[in-house]
CSV table of C-alpha atoms in Angstrom, one decimal:
chain,number,residue,atom,x,y,z
A,175,MET,CA,25.4,-2.3,13.5
A,176,THR,CA,24.8,1.5,13.4
A,177,VAL,CA,21.7,0.8,11.3
A,178,PHE,CA,20.2,-1.3,14.0
A,179,ILE,CA,21.0,1.3,16.7
A,180,SER,CA,19.4,4.0,14.6
A,181,ILE,CA,16.3,1.9,13.9
A,182,LEU,CA,16.0,1.2,17.7
A,183,ASP,CA,16.4,4.9,18.3
A,184,GLU,CA,13.6,5.8,16.0
A,185,VAL,CA,11.3,3.1,17.4
A,186,GLY,CA,12.0,4.2,21.0
A,187,GLY,CA,11.4,7.8,20.1
A,188,ALA,CA,8.1,7.0,18.5
A,189,LEU,CA,7.0,5.0,21.5
A,190,LEU,CA,7.9,7.8,23.9
A,191,PHE,CA,6.0,10.2,21.6
A,192,LEU,CA,3.0,7.9,21.7
A,193,GLN,CA,3.1,7.9,25.5
A,194,LYS,CA,3.2,11.7,25.5
A,195,ILE,CA,0.2,11.9,23.2
A,196,LEU,CA,-1.8,9.4,25.3
A,197,ARG,CA,-0.9,11.3,28.5
A,198,SER,CA,-2.2,14.6,26.9
A,199,LEU,CA,-5.3,12.7,25.8
A,200,PHE,CA,-6.2,11.4,29.2
A,201,TYR,CA,-5.0,14.0,31.6
A,202,LYS,CA,-5.9,17.2,29.7
A,203,LYS,CA,-9.1,18.5,28.2
A,204,ILE,CA,-9.5,17.4,24.7
A,205,LYS,CA,-10.2,20.2,22.2
A,206,THR,CA,-13.4,18.7,20.8
A,207,HIS,CA,-13.9,21.4,18.2
A,208,GLU,CA,-10.4,20.8,16.8
A,209,VAL,CA,-10.9,17.1,16.7
A,210,PHE,CA,-14.2,17.4,14.8
A,211,GLU,CA,-12.5,19.7,12.3
A,212,GLN,CA,-9.7,17.2,11.8
A,213,ILE,CA,-12.2,14.3,11.3
A,214,TRP,CA,-14.1,16.3,8.8
A,215,LYS,CA,-10.9,17.4,6.9
A,216,VAL,CA,-9.4,13.9,6.7
A,217,THR,CA,-12.7,12.2,5.8
A,218,ALA,CA,-13.7,14.7,3.2
A,219,GLU,CA,-10.2,14.8,1.6
A,220,SER,CA,-9.7,11.0,1.3
A,221,PHE,CA,-13.2,9.7,0.9
A,222,PHE,CA,-13.1,9.7,-2.9
A,223,THR,CA,-9.7,8.1,-3.0
A,224,THR,CA,-10.4,5.3,-0.7
A,225,ALA,CA,-13.9,4.6,-2.1
A,226,MET,CA,-12.4,4.3,-5.6
A,227,ALA,CA,-9.6,2.1,-4.4
A,228,GLY,CA,-12.2,-0.1,-2.6
A,229,PHE,CA,-14.3,-0.4,-5.7
A,230,PHE,CA,-11.4,-1.7,-7.8
A,231,VAL,CA,-10.1,-3.9,-5.1
A,232,GLY,CA,-13.5,-5.6,-4.8
A,233,ALA,CA,-13.5,-6.1,-8.6
A,234,ILE,CA,-10.0,-7.5,-8.7
A,235,MET,CA,-10.7,-9.9,-5.8
A,236,THR,CA,-13.8,-11.1,-7.6
A,237,VAL,CA,-12.1,-11.8,-10.9
A,238,GLN,CA,-9.3,-13.7,-9.1
A,239,PHE,CA,-11.7,-15.8,-7.0
A,240,ALA,CA,-13.9,-16.4,-10.0
A,241,LEU,CA,-11.0,-17.9,-11.9
A,242,GLN,CA,-10.3,-20.3,-9.0
A,243,MET,CA,-13.9,-21.2,-8.2
A,244,LYS,CA,-14.7,-22.0,-11.8
A,245,GLU,CA,-12.4,-25.0,-11.6
A,246,PHE,CA,-14.5,-26.4,-8.8
A,247,GLY,CA,-17.8,-25.4,-10.2
A,248,ALA,CA,-18.5,-23.6,-7.0
A,249,LEU,CA,-19.3,-20.2,-8.4
A,250,GLY,CA,-22.1,-19.8,-5.8
A,251,TYR,CA,-19.6,-19.2,-3.1
A,252,LEU,CA,-17.9,-16.4,-5.1
A,253,GLY,CA,-19.7,-13.5,-3.5
A,254,GLY,CA,-19.1,-14.8,0.0
A,255,LEU,CA,-15.5,-15.6,-0.5
A,256,ALA,CA,-14.6,-12.4,-2.3
A,257,THR,CA,-16.4,-10.2,0.3
A,258,SER,CA,-14.9,-12.1,3.2
A,259,GLY,CA,-11.4,-11.8,1.7
A,260,THR,CA,-11.8,-8.1,1.2
A,261,PHE,CA,-13.3,-7.5,4.6
A,262,ARG,CA,-10.8,-9.4,6.6
A,263,GLU,CA,-7.6,-8.7,4.8
A,264,VAL,CA,-7.2,-6.7,1.6
A,265,GLY,CA,-9.6,-3.9,2.4
A,266,PRO,CA,-8.1,-2.6,5.6
A,267,LEU,CA,-4.6,-3.1,4.2
A,268,LEU,CA,-5.2,-1.1,1.0
A,269,ILE,CA,-7.1,1.6,2.7
A,270,ALA,CA,-4.3,2.0,5.2
A,271,PHE,CA,-1.8,2.2,2.3
A,272,MET,CA,-4.0,4.9,0.6
A,273,LEU,CA,-4.3,6.8,3.9
A,274,SER,CA,-0.6,6.7,4.5
A,275,GLY,CA,0.1,8.1,1.1
A,276,LYS,CA,-2.4,10.9,1.5
A,277,VAL,CA,-3.1,11.7,5.1
A,278,GLY,CA,0.2,10.5,6.5
A,279,ALA,CA,2.3,12.5,4.0
A,280,PHE,CA,0.1,15.5,4.3
A,281,THR,CA,0.2,15.6,8.2
A,282,SER,CA,3.9,15.1,8.4
A,283,ALA,CA,4.5,17.8,5.8
A,284,GLU,CA,2.2,20.2,7.7
A,285,LEU,CA,3.7,19.5,11.1
A,286,GLY,CA,7.2,19.6,9.6
A,287,THR,CA,6.6,23.0,8.0
A,288,MET,CA,5.2,24.2,11.3
A,289,ARG,CA,8.3,23.0,13.1
A,290,VAL,CA,10.8,24.5,10.7
A,291,THR,CA,9.0,27.9,10.6
A,292,GLU,CA,9.0,27.7,14.4
A,293,GLN,CA,5.3,27.9,14.7
A,294,ILE,CA,5.3,25.0,17.2
A,295,ASP,CA,7.8,27.0,19.4
A,296,ALA,CA,5.5,30.0,19.1
A,297,VAL,CA,2.6,27.9,20.4
A,298,ARG,CA,4.7,26.9,23.3
A,299,CYS,CA,5.7,30.5,23.9
A,300,LEU,CA,2.1,31.6,24.2
A,301,GLY,CA,1.8,29.2,27.1
A,302,ALA,CA,-0.2,26.5,25.3
A,303,ASP,CA,0.8,22.9,25.1
A,304,PRO,CA,1.6,21.9,21.5
A,305,MET,CA,0.8,18.3,22.3
A,306,GLN,CA,-2.7,19.2,23.4
A,307,GLU,CA,-3.3,22.0,20.8
A,308,ILE,CA,-1.8,20.5,17.7
A,309,ILE,CA,-0.8,16.8,18.0
A,310,ALA,CA,-3.7,15.3,19.9
A,311,PRO,CA,-6.5,16.5,17.7
A,312,ARG,CA,-4.7,15.3,14.6
A,313,PHE,CA,-4.0,11.9,16.2
A,314,LEU,CA,-7.6,11.4,17.2
A,315,GLY,CA,-8.9,12.7,13.9
A,316,ILE,CA,-6.9,10.3,11.8
A,317,ILE,CA,-7.9,7.3,14.0
A,318,ILE,CA,-11.6,8.1,14.1
A,319,SER,CA,-11.9,9.1,10.4
A,320,SER,CA,-10.1,5.9,9.3
A,321,PHE,CA,-13.1,3.9,10.5
A,322,PHE,CA,-15.5,6.0,8.3
A,323,LEU,CA,-13.2,5.6,5.4
A,324,LEU,CA,-13.0,1.9,6.0
A,325,GLY,CA,-16.8,1.6,6.0
A,326,GLY,CA,-17.1,3.6,2.7
A,327,GLY,CA,-14.3,1.6,1.1
A,328,LEU,CA,-15.8,-1.7,2.1
A,329,ILE,CA,-19.3,-0.8,0.8
A,330,MET,CA,-17.8,0.3,-2.5
A,331,SER,CA,-15.8,-3.0,-2.7
A,332,VAL,CA,-19.0,-5.0,-2.3
A,333,PHE,CA,-20.5,-2.9,-5.2
A,334,GLY,CA,-17.4,-3.5,-7.3
A,335,GLY,CA,-17.5,-7.2,-6.6
A,336,MET,CA,-21.1,-7.4,-7.5
A,337,LEU,CA,-20.7,-5.6,-10.8
A,338,MET,CA,-17.7,-7.7,-11.7
A,339,GLY,CA,-19.3,-10.9,-10.7
A,340,TYR,CA,-22.1,-10.1,-13.0
A,341,ALA,CA,-20.0,-9.0,-15.9
A,342,PHE,CA,-17.3,-11.5,-15.7
A,343,ALA,CA,-18.7,-14.7,-14.1
A,344,GLY,CA,-22.4,-14.3,-14.9
A,345,VAL,CA,-23.3,-14.4,-11.2
A,346,ASN,CA,-26.3,-12.2,-10.7
A,347,PHE,CA,-26.6,-9.9,-7.7
A,348,GLU,CA,-28.9,-12.0,-5.6
A,349,GLU,CA,-26.7,-15.1,-6.0
A,350,TYR,CA,-23.7,-13.0,-5.2
A,351,LEU,CA,-25.1,-11.7,-2.0
A,352,ARG,CA,-26.7,-15.0,-0.8
A,353,HIS,CA,-23.6,-16.5,0.7
A,354,VAL,CA,-22.3,-13.3,2.1
A,355,PRO,CA,-24.0,-13.5,5.5
A,356,MET,CA,-23.1,-17.2,5.8
A,357,ILE,CA,-19.3,-16.7,5.2
A,358,VAL,CA,-18.8,-13.1,6.5
A,359,SER,CA,-19.3,-13.7,10.2
A,360,PRO,CA,-19.3,-10.8,12.8
A,361,VAL,CA,-15.9,-12.0,13.8
A,362,SER,CA,-14.6,-11.3,10.3
A,363,ILE,CA,-15.9,-7.8,10.3
A,364,LEU,CA,-14.6,-7.2,13.8
A,365,SER,CA,-11.2,-8.4,12.8
A,366,GLY,CA,-11.2,-6.1,9.8
A,367,VAL,CA,-12.2,-3.2,12.1
A,368,ILE,CA,-9.6,-4.0,14.7
A,369,LYS,CA,-6.9,-4.3,12.0
A,370,CYS,CA,-8.0,-0.9,10.6
A,371,GLY,CA,-7.8,0.6,14.0
A,372,ALA,CA,-4.3,-0.8,14.6
A,373,PHE,CA,-3.1,0.5,11.2
A,374,ALA,CA,-4.5,3.9,11.9
A,375,LEU,CA,-2.9,4.0,15.4
A,376,VAL,CA,0.5,3.2,13.8
A,377,LEU,CA,0.0,5.7,11.0
A,378,ALA,CA,-1.1,8.5,13.3
A,379,THR,CA,1.8,7.9,15.6
A,380,ILE,CA,4.5,7.8,12.9
A,381,CYS,CA,3.3,10.8,10.9
A,382,THR,CA,2.9,13.0,13.9
A,383,PHE,CA,6.2,11.9,15.3
A,384,LYS,CA,8.1,12.4,12.0
A,385,GLY,CA,6.5,15.8,11.5
A,386,PHE,CA,7.1,16.9,15.1
A,387,THR,CA,10.8,16.0,15.0
A,388,THR,CA,11.6,17.5,11.6
A,389,ALA,CA,14.9,19.4,11.4
A,390,GLY,CA,16.9,21.0,8.7
A,391,GLY,CA,14.7,23.4,6.8
A,392,ALA,CA,12.7,22.7,3.6
A,393,LYS,CA,14.8,19.7,2.7
A,394,GLY,CA,14.2,18.3,6.1
A,395,VAL,CA,10.4,18.5,5.4
A,396,GLY,CA,10.8,16.5,2.2
A,397,ARG,CA,13.0,13.9,3.9
A,398,ALA,CA,10.4,13.6,6.7
A,399,VAL,CA,7.6,13.0,4.2
A,400,VAL,CA,9.5,10.3,2.4
A,401,ALA,CA,10.6,8.7,5.7
A,402,THR,CA,7.0,8.8,6.9
A,403,SER,CA,5.6,7.0,3.9
A,404,VAL,CA,8.3,4.3,3.8
A,405,SER,CA,8.2,3.5,7.6
A,406,THR,CA,4.4,3.5,7.8
A,407,MET,CA,4.3,1.0,4.9
A,408,ILE,CA,6.8,-1.3,6.7
A,409,CYS,CA,5.1,-1.0,10.0
A,410,ILE,CA,1.6,-1.5,8.5
A,411,VAL,CA,2.7,-4.8,6.9
A,412,VAL,CA,4.3,-6.0,10.1
A,413,VAL,CA,1.3,-5.0,12.2
A,414,ASP,CA,-0.9,-6.8,9.7
A,415,TRP,CA,1.1,-9.9,10.2
A,416,MET,CA,1.0,-9.6,14.0
A,417,THR,CA,-2.8,-9.0,14.1
A,418,SER,CA,-3.4,-12.0,11.8
A,419,PHE,CA,-1.1,-14.2,13.7
A,420,LEU,CA,-2.4,-13.2,17.2
A,421,GLY,CA,-6.0,-13.5,16.0
A,422,GLU,CA,-5.3,-17.0,14.9
A,423,VAL,CA,-3.7,-17.9,18.2
A,424,ILE,CA,-6.5,-16.4,20.2
A,425,LEU,CA,-9.2,-18.1,18.1
A,426,GLN,CA,-7.5,-21.4,18.7
A,427,MET,CA,-7.3,-20.8,22.4
A,428,VAL,CA,-11.0,-20.0,22.5
A,429,ARG,CA,-11.8,-23.1,20.5
A,430,GLY,CA,-9.7,-25.2,22.8
A,431,TYR,CA,-11.4,-23.7,25.8
A,432,ARG,CA,-14.9,-24.5,24.4
A,433,SER,CA,-14.2,-28.1,23.6
B,52,MET,CA,0.2,14.2,-18.9
B,53,ILE,CA,-0.5,12.6,-22.3
B,54,THR,CA,2.0,14.9,-23.8
B,55,LEU,CA,4.6,13.8,-21.3
B,56,ILE,CA,3.9,10.2,-22.0
B,57,ALA,CA,4.3,10.8,-25.8
B,58,GLU,CA,7.5,12.8,-25.3
B,59,THR,CA,8.9,10.1,-23.1
B,60,MET,CA,8.1,7.4,-25.6
B,61,THR,CA,9.8,9.3,-28.4
B,62,GLY,CA,12.6,10.1,-26.1
B,63,VAL,CA,13.2,6.4,-25.4
B,64,PHE,CA,14.1,5.9,-29.1
B,65,SER,CA,15.8,9.2,-29.9
B,66,PRO,CA,19.6,9.6,-29.9
B,67,PRO,CA,21.2,11.0,-26.8
B,68,PHE,CA,21.1,7.9,-24.8
B,69,ARG,CA,22.1,8.6,-21.2
B,70,ARG,CA,23.6,5.3,-20.2
B,71,LYS,CA,25.4,6.4,-17.1
B,72,GLU,CA,22.3,8.2,-15.7
B,73,PHE,CA,20.2,5.0,-16.5
B,74,PHE,CA,22.5,2.8,-14.5
B,75,GLN,CA,22.6,5.2,-11.6
B,76,GLN,CA,18.8,5.3,-11.5
B,77,LEU,CA,18.6,1.5,-11.8
B,78,TYR,CA,20.9,1.2,-8.8
B,79,PHE,CA,18.6,3.6,-6.9
B,80,VAL,CA,15.4,1.9,-7.9
B,81,ALA,CA,16.3,-1.7,-7.7
B,82,ASN,CA,19.2,-2.2,-5.3
B,83,LYS,CA,18.3,0.4,-2.6
B,84,SER,CA,14.7,-0.8,-2.4
B,85,LEU,CA,15.4,-4.5,-2.5
B,86,ILE,CA,15.6,-5.2,1.2
B,87,ILE,CA,12.5,-3.2,2.2
B,88,ILE,CA,10.4,-4.8,-0.5
B,89,LEU,CA,11.5,-8.3,0.3
B,90,PHE,CA,10.9,-7.8,4.0
B,91,CYS,CA,7.4,-6.4,3.5
B,92,VAL,CA,6.4,-8.9,0.8
B,93,SER,CA,7.4,-11.9,2.8
B,94,PHE,CA,5.3,-10.8,5.7
B,95,ALA,CA,2.4,-10.3,3.4
B,96,ALA,CA,2.9,-13.8,2.0
B,97,ILE,CA,2.7,-15.2,5.5
B,98,VAL,CA,-0.6,-13.4,6.1
B,99,THR,CA,-2.0,-14.6,2.8
B,100,ILE,CA,-1.4,-18.2,3.5
B,101,LEU,CA,-2.8,-18.0,7.0
B,102,GLU,CA,-5.9,-16.2,5.7
B,103,SER,CA,-6.5,-18.5,2.8
B,104,SER,CA,-6.2,-21.5,5.0
B,105,PHE,CA,-8.9,-20.0,7.2
B,106,HIS,CA,-11.2,-19.4,4.2
B,107,MET,CA,-10.7,-22.9,2.7
B,108,LYS,CA,-11.5,-24.5,6.1
B,109,LEU,CA,-14.7,-22.4,6.2
B,110,VAL,CA,-16.0,-23.3,2.8
B,111,ILE,CA,-14.8,-26.9,1.9
B,112,GLN,CA,-13.8,-28.0,5.4
B,113,ASN,CA,-10.3,-29.0,4.5
B,114,ASP,CA,-7.3,-27.0,3.4
B,115,SER,CA,-5.5,-29.3,1.1
B,116,MET,CA,-5.8,-26.8,-1.8
B,117,VAL,CA,-4.2,-24.0,0.2
B,118,PRO,CA,-0.7,-24.1,-1.2
B,119,GLY,CA,-1.8,-24.0,-4.8
B,120,PHE,CA,-4.3,-21.2,-4.2
B,121,ALA,CA,-1.9,-19.2,-2.1
B,122,ALA,CA,0.8,-19.6,-4.8
B,123,LEU,CA,-1.6,-18.6,-7.4
B,124,LEU,CA,-2.8,-15.5,-5.5
B,125,ILE,CA,0.8,-14.5,-4.8
B,126,LEU,CA,2.0,-14.8,-8.4
B,127,ARG,CA,-1.1,-13.2,-10.0
B,128,GLU,CA,-1.8,-10.4,-7.6
B,129,LEU,CA,0.0,-9.9,-4.5
B,130,GLY,CA,3.7,-9.9,-5.5
B,131,ALA,CA,3.3,-7.4,-8.3
B,132,ILE,CA,0.9,-5.0,-6.7
B,133,LEU,CA,2.6,-4.8,-3.3
B,134,THR,CA,6.0,-4.3,-4.9
B,135,ALA,CA,4.6,-1.5,-7.0
B,136,LEU,CA,2.8,0.2,-4.1
B,137,LEU,CA,6.0,0.1,-2.0
B,138,LEU,CA,8.0,1.5,-4.9
B,139,THR,CA,5.5,4.3,-5.4
B,140,SER,CA,5.9,5.5,-1.8
B,141,ARG,CA,9.7,5.2,-1.9
B,142,VAL,CA,10.9,5.9,-5.5
B,143,GLY,CA,7.9,8.0,-6.7
B,144,ALA,CA,8.0,10.3,-3.7
B,145,GLY,CA,11.7,10.7,-4.1
B,146,TYR,CA,11.4,11.5,-7.8
B,147,ALA,CA,8.6,14.0,-7.2
B,148,SER,CA,10.5,15.9,-4.6
B,149,GLU,CA,13.7,15.8,-6.6
B,150,VAL,CA,12.2,17.0,-9.8
B,151,GLY,CA,10.0,19.5,-7.9
B,152,SER,CA,13.0,21.0,-6.2
B,153,MET,CA,14.7,21.3,-9.6
B,154,GLN,CA,11.7,23.0,-11.0
B,155,ILE,CA,11.4,25.6,-8.2
B,156,THR,CA,15.1,26.4,-8.2
B,157,GLU,CA,14.8,26.9,-11.9
B,158,GLN,CA,17.3,24.1,-12.8
B,159,VAL,CA,14.8,22.8,-15.3
B,160,ASP,CA,14.8,26.1,-17.1
B,161,ALA,CA,18.6,26.1,-17.0
B,162,PHE,CA,18.5,22.8,-18.9
B,163,LYS,CA,16.3,24.3,-21.5
B,164,MET,CA,18.7,27.3,-21.9
B,165,LEU,CA,21.6,24.9,-22.4
B,166,GLY,CA,19.7,23.2,-25.2
B,167,ILE,CA,19.1,20.0,-23.3
B,168,ASP,CA,15.7,18.6,-23.4
B,169,PRO,CA,14.6,18.1,-19.8
B,170,VAL,CA,12.3,15.2,-20.7
B,171,ASN,CA,15.2,13.4,-22.4
B,172,TYR,CA,17.6,14.1,-19.6
B,173,LEU,CA,15.3,13.6,-16.5
B,174,VAL,CA,12.4,11.5,-17.4
B,175,VAL,CA,13.6,8.9,-19.9
B,176,PRO,CA,16.4,7.4,-17.9
B,177,ARG,CA,14.1,7.2,-14.8
B,178,PHE,CA,11.4,5.7,-16.9
B,179,LEU,CA,13.6,2.9,-18.3
B,180,ALA,CA,15.2,2.3,-15.0
B,181,CYS,CA,11.8,2.0,-13.3
B,182,VAL,CA,10.4,-0.3,-15.9
B,183,LEU,CA,13.4,-2.7,-15.8
B,184,GLY,CA,13.9,-2.4,-12.0
B,185,CYS,CA,10.2,-3.0,-11.2
B,186,MET,CA,10.1,-6.0,-13.5
B,187,MET,CA,13.1,-7.6,-11.8
B,188,LEU,CA,11.9,-6.6,-8.3
B,189,THR,CA,8.5,-8.2,-9.0
B,190,ILE,CA,10.1,-11.5,-10.1
B,191,ILE,CA,12.4,-11.5,-7.0
B,192,ALA,CA,9.6,-10.6,-4.7
B,193,ASN,CA,7.4,-13.4,-6.1
B,194,MET,CA,10.2,-15.9,-5.5
B,195,THR,CA,10.7,-14.7,-1.9
B,196,CYS,CA,7.0,-14.8,-1.3
B,197,ILE,CA,6.7,-18.4,-2.4
B,198,PHE,CA,9.8,-19.3,-0.3
B,199,SER,CA,8.4,-17.7,2.8
B,200,ALA,CA,5.0,-19.3,2.1
B,201,ILE,CA,6.7,-22.7,1.9
B,202,ILE,CA,8.3,-22.1,5.3
B,203,VAL,CA,5.1,-20.9,7.0
B,204,SER,CA,3.0,-23.7,5.6
B,205,GLN,CA,5.5,-26.2,6.9
B,206,GLN,CA,5.5,-24.6,10.3
B,207,TYR,CA,1.9,-24.0,10.9
B,208,LEU,CA,-0.2,-26.0,8.5
B,209,GLY,CA,2.0,-29.1,8.3
B,210,TYR,CA,2.8,-29.3,4.6
B,211,THR,CA,6.3,-30.4,3.6
B,212,PRO,CA,8.0,-28.3,0.9
B,213,SER,CA,7.6,-31.1,-1.6
B,214,MET,CA,3.8,-31.3,-1.0
B,215,PHE,CA,3.7,-27.5,-1.4
B,216,LEU,CA,5.6,-27.7,-4.7
B,217,ALA,CA,3.5,-30.5,-6.0
B,218,SER,CA,0.3,-28.7,-5.2
B,219,MET,CA,1.7,-25.5,-6.7
B,220,ASP,CA,2.6,-27.4,-9.8
B,221,ARG,CA,-1.0,-28.3,-10.4
B,222,PHE,CA,-2.2,-24.7,-10.4
B,223,VAL,CA,0.6,-22.5,-11.4
B,224,GLN,CA,2.0,-22.3,-14.9
B,225,PHE,CA,5.0,-20.6,-16.2
B,226,GLN,CA,2.9,-17.9,-17.9
B,227,ASP,CA,1.8,-16.7,-14.5
B,228,LEU,CA,5.3,-15.5,-13.9
B,229,VAL,CA,5.5,-13.9,-17.3
B,230,PHE,CA,2.3,-12.1,-16.7
B,231,ALA,CA,3.5,-11.0,-13.3
B,232,ALA,CA,6.6,-9.6,-14.9
B,233,ILE,CA,4.5,-7.7,-17.5
B,234,LYS,CA,2.4,-6.3,-14.7
B,235,GLY,CA,5.5,-5.2,-12.9
B,236,ALA,CA,6.8,-3.4,-16.0
B,237,CYS,CA,3.6,-1.6,-16.5
B,238,PHE,CA,3.4,-0.5,-12.9
B,239,GLY,CA,7.0,0.6,-13.1
B,240,GLY,CA,6.3,2.8,-16.1
B,241,VAL,CA,3.5,4.6,-14.3
B,242,ILE,CA,5.6,5.7,-11.3
B,243,PRO,CA,8.2,8.0,-12.9
B,244,ILE,CA,5.7,9.5,-15.4
B,245,VAL,CA,3.3,10.5,-12.7
B,246,ALA,CA,6.1,11.7,-10.4
B,247,CYS,CA,7.8,13.8,-13.1
B,248,TYR,CA,4.5,15.2,-14.3
B,249,PHE,CA,3.7,16.6,-10.8
B,250,GLY,CA,7.3,17.5,-10.3
B,251,PHE,CA,7.3,19.7,-13.5
B,252,ARG,CA,4.1,21.4,-12.5
B,253,CYS,CA,5.4,22.1,-9.0
B,254,GLN,CA,4.3,25.4,-7.5
B,255,GLN,CA,6.8,27.8,-6.0
B,256,GLY,CA,7.9,27.2,-2.4
B,257,ALA,CA,8.4,24.3,0.0
B,258,GLU,CA,4.7,23.7,0.3
B,259,GLY,CA,4.5,23.1,-3.4
B,260,VAL,CA,7.1,20.3,-3.2
B,261,GLY,CA,5.1,18.6,-0.4
B,262,ARG,CA,1.9,18.8,-2.4
B,263,ALA,CA,3.6,17.4,-5.5
B,264,THR,CA,4.9,14.5,-3.4
B,265,THR,CA,1.5,13.7,-1.9
B,266,ASN,CA,-0.3,14.0,-5.2
B,267,THR,CA,2.2,11.7,-6.8
B,268,VAL,CA,1.8,9.0,-4.2
B,269,VAL,CA,-2.0,9.1,-4.4
B,270,VAL,CA,-2.4,9.4,-8.2
B,271,ALA,CA,0.2,6.7,-8.8
B,272,SER,CA,-1.4,4.3,-6.3
B,273,ILE,CA,-4.8,4.7,-7.8
B,274,ALA,CA,-3.4,4.4,-11.3
B,275,ILE,CA,-1.6,1.2,-10.3
B,276,ILE,CA,-4.8,-0.3,-8.9
B,277,VAL,CA,-6.8,0.6,-12.0
B,278,ILE,CA,-4.1,-0.8,-14.3
B,279,ASP,CA,-3.9,-3.9,-12.2
B,280,PHE,CA,-7.7,-4.4,-12.7
B,281,ILE,CA,-7.5,-3.9,-16.4
B,282,LEU,CA,-4.5,-6.3,-16.8
B,283,SER,CA,-6.1,-8.9,-14.6
B,284,TYR,CA,-9.3,-8.7,-16.6
B,285,THR,CA,-7.3,-9.0,-19.9
B,286,PHE,CA,-5.1,-11.8,-18.7
B,287,SER,CA,-8.1,-13.8,-17.4
B,288,TYR,CA,-9.1,-14.5,-21.1
B,289,LEU,CA,-5.6,-15.9,-21.8
B,290,TYR,CA,-5.5,-18.7,-19.2
């Protein structure tokens, strides 16, 4: 029972924190310079990681789909299916996992260190709002740069899939790409982007919240980092399920409306 | 890192076997992570089956193959890799910060002074526990995945469990489960080695521990994806 109460406590705290961030985003002047710095930092630091993950994910998807498609003799659809699967589902999910390992852990460690060395209190003493000065730029930076990273990762995943389709299934590049526009609809890409945005929102909220509420010295920072990565992973999977499910429901409603 | 792998491998077979430590670590790896992993993996299975039904409808206009394909995808890829990634962020980060704190408070040097080999004492039990624990977790996660996929396909796609199992029977063989277990064992071996490597090299101060943790999660995740690719490619010649 106490476990449930403490979970509810955490969730409620995170939601209140999100409300505070949003309020400081909308009612106060955004520090544009800081935001750009954060975007640059996050993107530059994680680009190589996510691009590499994307490359291998594309290759793995292609190998798996090739094994299945071979049984039907429908290798022509290989490129379209692998690309669509990566764009809609696996790409955003894996990039969010990579981001939570790298950016999430780093941000919560940074904020946690600031908190335990009382730098956040110092900012408040100087008459500045820590939400506006420290939290909001990081929050915006993570969300905006996640889209850049998603784009890079997806492009690399198409490359990986093309190379693997050629090496493993003997599908040449043109044939691989021919069905891509047919199967990957704008809706697919949009759903991938929406998913990525939702993941980034969750990730940014949790890691700033955990970092901001760190207590208990250096050990507390370590605990905050581990708690961040575990809870972001759980929340990302749950959000993934919710977006897929809601997307399906909305699509069916739209279809019913049309017919 | 290669030295560390070699030392661990020789440590596995050389005498002071730390049985108590091993069981403690196994409890930490397998039992404490079980609920989180099962929770995440079953949600992921639900998403997989909804998505693959969408794709099948798009390409061949009906989704009668969905149960078989989804089961195949779960057994071959999803179960093992998702379990390993979750374990990385939970167990790997824990190990890195633990060993890192030991390093910066000079406990590792104290072991050396006492004539205890730190690799044998710290790395080997964790390595064995992770290999075994990750293998078991992978198998349990696969079972849970298939179970939740059966429930979802009954609720939303209208397949009865017996239809699901019959369709699964056509595509899935027992060797898929064996390969999944092998994958799980390989992923499990990666995590403690990467974590202990960064832990031993940890710089002085609290910042160093944080950096060791972050590096561990990133490097281990990438290593897992790369190894997954290599293993998938190798196994694809064995079907």
